[in-house]
Amino acid sequence: MKNTENPVVSIHYTLTNQAGEQLDSSIGAEPLSYLHGAGNIIPGLESALSETSVGDKLKVTIEAADAYGERNDEQIQEVSKEMFQGIDNIEVGMQFQADSSSGPAIVTIKAVDGDKVTIDGNHPLAGEQLTFDVEVMEIRSATETEMEHGHIHGASCGHE
Ligand code: ZN
């Protein structure tokens, strides 16, 4: 089966940054499965995987704009420590999930100065050129419900 009309694609991938450091890999774990054409993965990777077949191996280098976006300084804000109630030790580098206008986002603590905390709402990989080594493991048709929901169903989906 070819990856053409909104199928579910399973891939093994290894992700490296521009410096050649490995950031993530599915090797040794379950492959990543996603609904193709639904914007579930970064745009540059999704378009590279169009029209691939099982067994295809590809190496794709994706500019920041087609990966996690450019860094935006407006996403860096100073907030009061009171925003982090219940957390005793706010430390630089800690990450929190926060709600943003474009859905859930990861916020990283950049600096702590007394009661003031500087947070960075940029995705941790924003501004980075990323390289994916990918192997297409499986391609299947999406079910009607998956198409309706815009994501795949399986072990990681709580509402099947
Ligand atoms: Zn669903």
PDB file of C-alpha atoms in Angstrom, residues 80-160:
ATOM      1  CA  SER A  80       5.289  36.247  39.125  1.00  0.00           C
ATOM      2  CA  LYS A  81       6.414  33.203  41.037  1.00  0.00           C
ATOM      3  CA  GLU A  82       2.831  32.964  42.310  1.00  0.00           C
ATOM      4  CA  MET A  83       1.915  31.427  38.958  1.00  0.00           C
ATOM      5  CA  PHE A  84       3.726  28.279  40.072  1.00  0.00           C
ATOM      6  CA  GLN A  85       1.791  27.562  43.227  1.00  0.00           C
ATOM      7  CA  GLY A  86       2.455  24.150  44.687  1.00  0.00           C
ATOM      8  CA  ILE A  87       5.936  23.919  43.241  1.00  0.00           C
ATOM      9  CA  ASP A  88       8.574  24.481  45.903  1.00  0.00           C
ATOM     10  CA  ASN A  89      11.716  24.858  43.891  1.00  0.00           C
ATOM     11  CA  ILE A  90      11.464  26.688  40.591  1.00  0.00           C
ATOM     12  CA  GLU A  91      14.702  26.059  38.783  1.00  0.00           C
ATOM     13  CA  VAL A  92      16.131  27.145  35.450  1.00  0.00           C
ATOM     14  CA  GLY A  93      15.504  24.493  32.814  1.00  0.00           C
ATOM     15  CA  MET A  94      12.297  23.130  34.349  1.00  0.00           C
ATOM     16  CA  GLN A  95       9.489  22.620  31.847  1.00  0.00           C
ATOM     17  CA  PHE A  96       5.766  22.937  32.340  1.00  0.00           C
ATOM     18  CA  GLN A  97       2.754  22.295  30.182  1.00  0.00           C
ATOM     19  CA  ALA A  98       0.696  25.425  29.712  1.00  0.00           C
ATOM     20  CA  ASP A  99      -2.376  26.351  27.709  1.00  0.00           C
ATOM     21  CA  SER A 100      -1.795  28.765  24.867  1.00  0.00           C
ATOM     22  CA  SER A 101      -3.938  30.203  22.090  1.00  0.00           C
ATOM     23  CA  SER A 102      -2.663  27.458  19.777  1.00  0.00           C
ATOM     24  CA  GLY A 103      -3.215  24.565  22.193  1.00  0.00           C
ATOM     25  CA  PRO A 104      -1.028  23.033  24.864  1.00  0.00           C
ATOM     26  CA  ALA A 105       2.515  24.363  24.857  1.00  0.00           C
ATOM     27  CA  ILE A 106       5.680  23.623  26.754  1.00  0.00           C
ATOM     28  CA  VAL A 107       7.038  26.495  28.786  1.00  0.00           C
ATOM     29  CA  THR A 108      10.663  26.462  29.913  1.00  0.00           C
ATOM     30  CA  ILE A 109      12.008  28.373  32.927  1.00  0.00           C
ATOM     31  CA  LYS A 110      14.775  30.668  31.694  1.00  0.00           C
ATOM     32  CA  ALA A 111      15.645  32.628  34.817  1.00  0.00           C
ATOM     33  CA  VAL A 112      14.559  33.041  38.413  1.00  0.00           C
ATOM     34  CA  ASP A 113      15.142  36.336  40.226  1.00  0.00           C
ATOM     35  CA  GLY A 114      13.445  36.631  43.588  1.00  0.00           C
ATOM     36  CA  ASP A 115       9.703  36.605  42.924  1.00  0.00           C
ATOM     37  CA  LYS A 116      10.150  37.037  39.208  1.00  0.00           C
ATOM     38  CA  VAL A 117      10.380  34.100  36.859  1.00  0.00           C
ATOM     39  CA  THR A 118      11.296  34.389  33.180  1.00  0.00           C
ATOM     40  CA  ILE A 119       9.490  31.841  31.065  1.00  0.00           C
ATOM     41  CA  ASP A 120      10.079  30.900  27.432  1.00  0.00           C
ATOM     42  CA  GLY A 121       7.027  29.674  25.525  1.00  0.00           C
ATOM     43  CA  ASN A 122       8.971  28.757  22.401  1.00  0.00           C
ATOM     44  CA  HIS A 123       8.969  25.060  21.614  1.00  0.00           C
ATOM     45  CA  PRO A 124      12.259  23.615  22.892  1.00  0.00           C
ATOM     46  CA  LEU A 125      13.165  22.802  19.282  1.00  0.00           C
ATOM     47  CA  ALA A 126      12.038  26.146  17.800  1.00  0.00           C
ATOM     48  CA  GLY A 127      14.690  27.732  15.591  1.00  0.00           C
ATOM     49  CA  GLU A 128      16.427  24.406  15.022  1.00  0.00           C
ATOM     50  CA  GLN A 129      17.117  22.739  11.721  1.00  0.00           C
ATOM     51  CA  LEU A 130      16.291  19.076  12.250  1.00  0.00           C
ATOM     52  CA  THR A 131      17.305  15.925  10.434  1.00  0.00           C
ATOM     53  CA  PHE A 132      15.175  12.801  10.510  1.00  0.00           C
ATOM     54  CA  ASP A 133      16.393   9.361   9.471  1.00  0.00           C
ATOM     55  CA  VAL A 134      13.159   7.558   8.756  1.00  0.00           C
ATOM     56  CA  GLU A 135      12.116   4.061   7.774  1.00  0.00           C
ATOM     57  CA  VAL A 136       8.502   3.428   6.787  1.00  0.00           C
ATOM     58  CA  MET A 137       7.436   0.319   8.723  1.00  0.00           C
ATOM     59  CA  GLU A 138       3.733  -0.015   8.029  1.00  0.00           C
ATOM     60  CA  ILE A 139       0.950   1.711   6.136  1.00  0.00           C
ATOM     61  CA  ARG A 140      -2.722   0.928   6.680  1.00  0.00           C
ATOM     62  CA  SER A 141      -6.037   2.597   5.905  1.00  0.00           C
ATOM     63  CA  ALA A 142      -7.460   4.897   8.520  1.00  0.00           C
ATOM     64  CA  THR A 143     -10.830   3.943   9.970  1.00  0.00           C
ATOM     65  CA  GLU A 144     -13.777   6.289   9.514  1.00  0.00           C
ATOM     66  CA  THR A 145     -13.624   7.304  13.152  1.00  0.00           C
ATOM     67  CA  GLU A 146      -9.942   8.074  12.894  1.00  0.00           C
ATOM     68  CA  MET A 147     -10.611  10.261   9.868  1.00  0.00           C
ATOM     69  CA  GLU A 148     -13.393  12.048  11.756  1.00  0.00           C
ATOM     70  CA  HIS A 149     -11.213  12.626  14.811  1.00  0.00           C
ATOM     71  CA  GLY A 150      -8.136  13.587  12.813  1.00  0.00           C
ATOM     72  CA  HIS A 151      -5.829  11.260  14.747  1.00  0.00           C
ATOM     73  CA  ILE A 152      -5.146   7.562  15.056  1.00  0.00           C
ATOM     74  CA  HIS A 153      -6.649   5.240  17.610  1.00  0.00           C
ATOM     75  CA  GLY A 154      -4.656   2.689  19.510  1.00  0.00           C
ATOM     76  CA  ALA A 155      -2.933   2.058  22.793  1.00  0.00           C
ATOM     77  CA  SER A 156      -2.177   5.749  23.275  1.00  0.00           C
ATOM     78  CA  CYS A 157      -5.748   6.905  22.611  1.00  0.00           C
ATOM     79  CA  GLY A 158      -7.984   6.938  25.660  1.00  0.00           C
ATOM     80  CA  HIS A 159     -11.426   7.073  24.085  1.00  0.00           C
ATOM     81  CA  GLU A 160     -11.710   4.020  21.869  1.00  0.00           C
TER      82      GLU A 160
END
